[in-house]
Amino acid sequence: MGVSAVGKIHAIARLMRVDRPVGTLLLLWPTLAALWIAAEGLPPIGILAAFVAGTFLARSAGCVINDIADRKVDGHVERTRDRPLPKGDVSLREALALLVVLAALCLAVVLTLNVPTRWLALAGAGIAAAYPFLKRWTHWPQAALGVAFSWGIPMAFAAVNGTTNVIAWLLFGASLLWIVAYDTLYAMVDRDDDLIVGIKSTAILFGNADRAVIGALQLATVGLLLGLGVVAGFAHGWYFGVAVALGLFVFQQRLIKNRHRDACFKAFGNNVWVGFALFAGAVAEFGVAGIGER
């Protein structure tokens, strides 16, 4: 018996990860922080709306690309075997059609922004599309995800100011290191299955040094965030957010001390609060006033 119309809608929503907003929030919070820092307060509403919508659409499109690429291996991995493509709830043709629609909507959003942001968006789309395939060739797909998920930061600065600056790239670097750390936590959940099916990841590459390397990445993230604050001349609000992020990193290390799957997944999800802490720090630093109201 085929899937009902309601069942098909639910399956498409699951393919887009509508039911799993963690990834969208992990992408959204640092992007919003970048917008706040670039605008020195509340960014123009049109730009803010474009980035919120674009974050949801880009993350959904990325998930569809990922599932298309992994459709032949997801059924062999415990965490992913119930995804719509391996279960047959969504066909490959339907997934490709959905991807086209999401890409068109992303393009429509990007066209509301200025030219420098459009060029950055084009480069970001290429990086995001390449990510799902890198896990077959390299142990560093987490680094590609870090670039893809951090790309909204220079885009935010370009959208607000027409260009990027050293502050944008310091925040980009911190975000990149942070994402490699939390996506390694995510990969630790699937490590045993990935070894069987031949998928590569930093969790496999780091082996028994995984906790130490994640800790080093987290400390380097904090260092870059503090350096950003110094370069930008920030006062107390930003540093409070960074301090909260550091505390959450310590909590995550305690969670993964025995490397249990559920604990690693919980530690991964906890990074939503790290992103929110950084956004809250940016808002605390500048408030909700517009440009020039600081």
CSV table of C-alpha atoms in Angstrom, one decimal, residues 11-144:
chain,number,residue,atom,x,y,z
A,11,ALA,CA,7.5,12.2,5.3
A,12,ILE,CA,8.6,15.4,3.3
A,13,ALA,CA,8.6,17.4,6.5
A,14,ARG,CA,10.8,14.7,8.1
A,15,LEU,CA,13.1,14.8,5.0
A,16,MET,CA,13.4,18.6,5.6
A,17,ARG,CA,14.0,17.9,9.4
A,18,VAL,CA,11.1,20.1,10.3
A,19,ASP,CA,10.6,17.7,13.3
A,20,ARG,CA,14.2,18.2,14.4
A,21,PRO,CA,14.9,22.0,14.7
A,22,VAL,CA,18.3,21.6,16.5
A,23,GLY,CA,20.2,21.9,13.2
A,24,THR,CA,18.3,25.0,12.2
A,25,LEU,CA,19.0,26.6,15.6
A,26,LEU,CA,22.7,25.7,15.4
A,27,LEU,CA,22.8,27.6,12.1
A,28,LEU,CA,20.5,30.5,13.2
A,29,TRP,CA,22.0,31.6,16.5
A,30,PRO,CA,25.6,32.5,15.3
A,31,THR,CA,24.1,34.1,12.2
A,32,LEU,CA,21.9,36.3,14.3
A,33,ALA,CA,24.9,37.1,16.5
A,34,ALA,CA,26.8,38.2,13.4
A,35,LEU,CA,23.9,40.4,12.2
A,36,TRP,CA,23.7,42.1,15.6
A,37,ILE,CA,27.4,42.7,15.7
A,38,ALA,CA,27.5,43.9,12.1
A,39,ALA,CA,24.6,46.3,12.7
A,40,GLU,CA,25.7,47.3,16.2
A,41,GLY,CA,22.2,46.6,17.4
A,42,LEU,CA,19.0,45.5,15.7
A,43,PRO,CA,19.7,44.9,12.0
A,44,PRO,CA,17.3,46.2,9.3
A,45,ILE,CA,14.1,44.2,9.6
A,46,GLY,CA,14.1,43.1,5.9
A,47,ILE,CA,17.7,41.7,6.3
A,48,LEU,CA,16.8,40.0,9.6
A,49,ALA,CA,13.7,38.4,8.0
A,50,ALA,CA,15.7,37.3,5.0
A,51,PHE,CA,18.3,35.6,7.1
A,52,VAL,CA,15.8,33.8,9.4
A,53,ALA,CA,13.9,32.5,6.3
A,54,GLY,CA,17.1,31.7,4.5
A,55,THR,CA,18.5,29.8,7.5
A,56,PHE,CA,15.4,27.5,7.6
A,57,LEU,CA,15.4,26.9,3.8
A,58,ALA,CA,19.1,26.4,3.5
A,59,ARG,CA,19.2,23.9,6.3
A,60,SER,CA,16.2,22.0,4.8
A,61,ALA,CA,17.9,21.9,1.4
A,62,GLY,CA,21.1,20.7,3.0
A,63,CYS,CA,19.3,17.9,4.7
A,64,VAL,CA,17.6,16.8,1.5
A,65,ILE,CA,21.0,16.8,-0.3
A,66,ASN,CA,22.5,14.8,2.5
A,67,ASP,CA,19.8,12.2,2.5
A,68,ILE,CA,19.9,11.8,-1.3
A,69,ALA,CA,23.7,11.2,-1.0
A,70,ASP,CA,23.3,8.8,1.9
A,71,ARG,CA,20.2,7.0,0.7
A,72,LYS,CA,22.0,3.7,0.2
A,73,VAL,CA,23.8,3.7,3.6
A,74,ASP,CA,21.2,5.3,5.9
A,75,GLY,CA,19.3,2.0,6.2
A,76,HIS,CA,22.4,0.3,7.7
A,77,VAL,CA,22.9,2.9,10.4
A,78,GLU,CA,20.8,2.7,13.6
A,79,ARG,CA,20.1,6.4,14.0
A,80,THR,CA,19.1,6.9,10.3
A,81,ARG,CA,17.4,3.7,9.2
A,82,ASP,CA,13.9,5.2,9.6
A,83,ARG,CA,14.5,8.3,7.4
A,84,PRO,CA,12.0,8.7,4.6
A,85,LEU,CA,14.3,7.7,1.7
A,86,PRO,CA,15.6,4.4,3.0
A,87,LYS,CA,12.1,3.5,4.2
A,88,GLY,CA,10.6,4.4,0.8
A,89,ASP,CA,8.2,7.0,2.2
A,90,VAL,CA,9.7,9.5,-0.3
A,91,SER,CA,11.0,8.5,-3.7
A,92,LEU,CA,14.3,9.8,-5.1
A,93,ARG,CA,12.4,11.7,-7.8
A,94,GLU,CA,10.2,13.4,-5.1
A,95,ALA,CA,13.3,14.3,-3.1
A,96,LEU,CA,15.0,15.8,-6.1
A,97,ALA,CA,11.8,17.8,-6.9
A,98,LEU,CA,11.7,19.1,-3.3
A,99,LEU,CA,15.4,20.1,-3.6
A,100,VAL,CA,14.6,22.2,-6.7
A,101,VAL,CA,11.8,23.9,-4.9
A,102,LEU,CA,13.9,24.7,-1.8
A,103,ALA,CA,16.8,25.9,-4.0
A,104,ALA,CA,14.4,28.2,-5.8
A,105,LEU,CA,13.1,29.6,-2.6
A,106,CYS,CA,16.6,30.2,-1.3
A,107,LEU,CA,17.4,32.1,-4.5
A,108,ALA,CA,14.3,34.2,-4.1
A,109,VAL,CA,15.5,35.1,-0.5
A,110,VAL,CA,19.1,35.9,-1.6
A,111,LEU,CA,17.9,38.2,-4.4
A,112,THR,CA,16.4,40.5,-1.8
A,113,LEU,CA,19.9,41.1,-0.5
A,114,ASN,CA,22.8,43.1,-1.9
A,115,VAL,CA,25.3,42.0,-4.6
A,116,PRO,CA,28.2,41.1,-2.3
A,117,THR,CA,25.9,38.9,-0.2
A,118,ARG,CA,24.6,37.2,-3.4
A,119,TRP,CA,28.1,36.2,-4.4
A,120,LEU,CA,28.9,34.9,-1.0
A,121,ALA,CA,25.6,32.9,-1.0
A,122,LEU,CA,26.6,31.3,-4.3
A,123,ALA,CA,29.9,30.1,-2.8
A,124,GLY,CA,28.2,28.9,0.3
A,125,ALA,CA,25.7,26.8,-1.8
A,126,GLY,CA,28.6,25.0,-3.4
A,127,ILE,CA,30.2,24.2,-0.1
A,128,ALA,CA,27.0,23.0,1.4
A,129,ALA,CA,26.3,20.8,-1.7
A,130,ALA,CA,29.8,19.2,-1.5
A,131,TYR,CA,29.6,18.4,2.2
A,132,PRO,CA,27.5,15.1,2.1
A,133,PHE,CA,29.9,13.5,-0.4
A,134,LEU,CA,33.2,14.3,1.5
A,135,LYS,CA,32.5,11.7,4.1
A,136,ARG,CA,33.4,9.1,1.4
A,137,TRP,CA,36.7,10.6,0.6
A,138,THR,CA,38.1,12.3,3.7
A,139,HIS,CA,37.9,12.1,7.5
A,140,TRP,CA,37.2,15.8,7.6
A,141,PRO,CA,33.6,16.3,6.5
A,142,GLN,CA,33.0,18.0,9.8
A,143,ALA,CA,35.4,20.8,8.7
A,144,ALA,CA,33.3,21.3,5.5
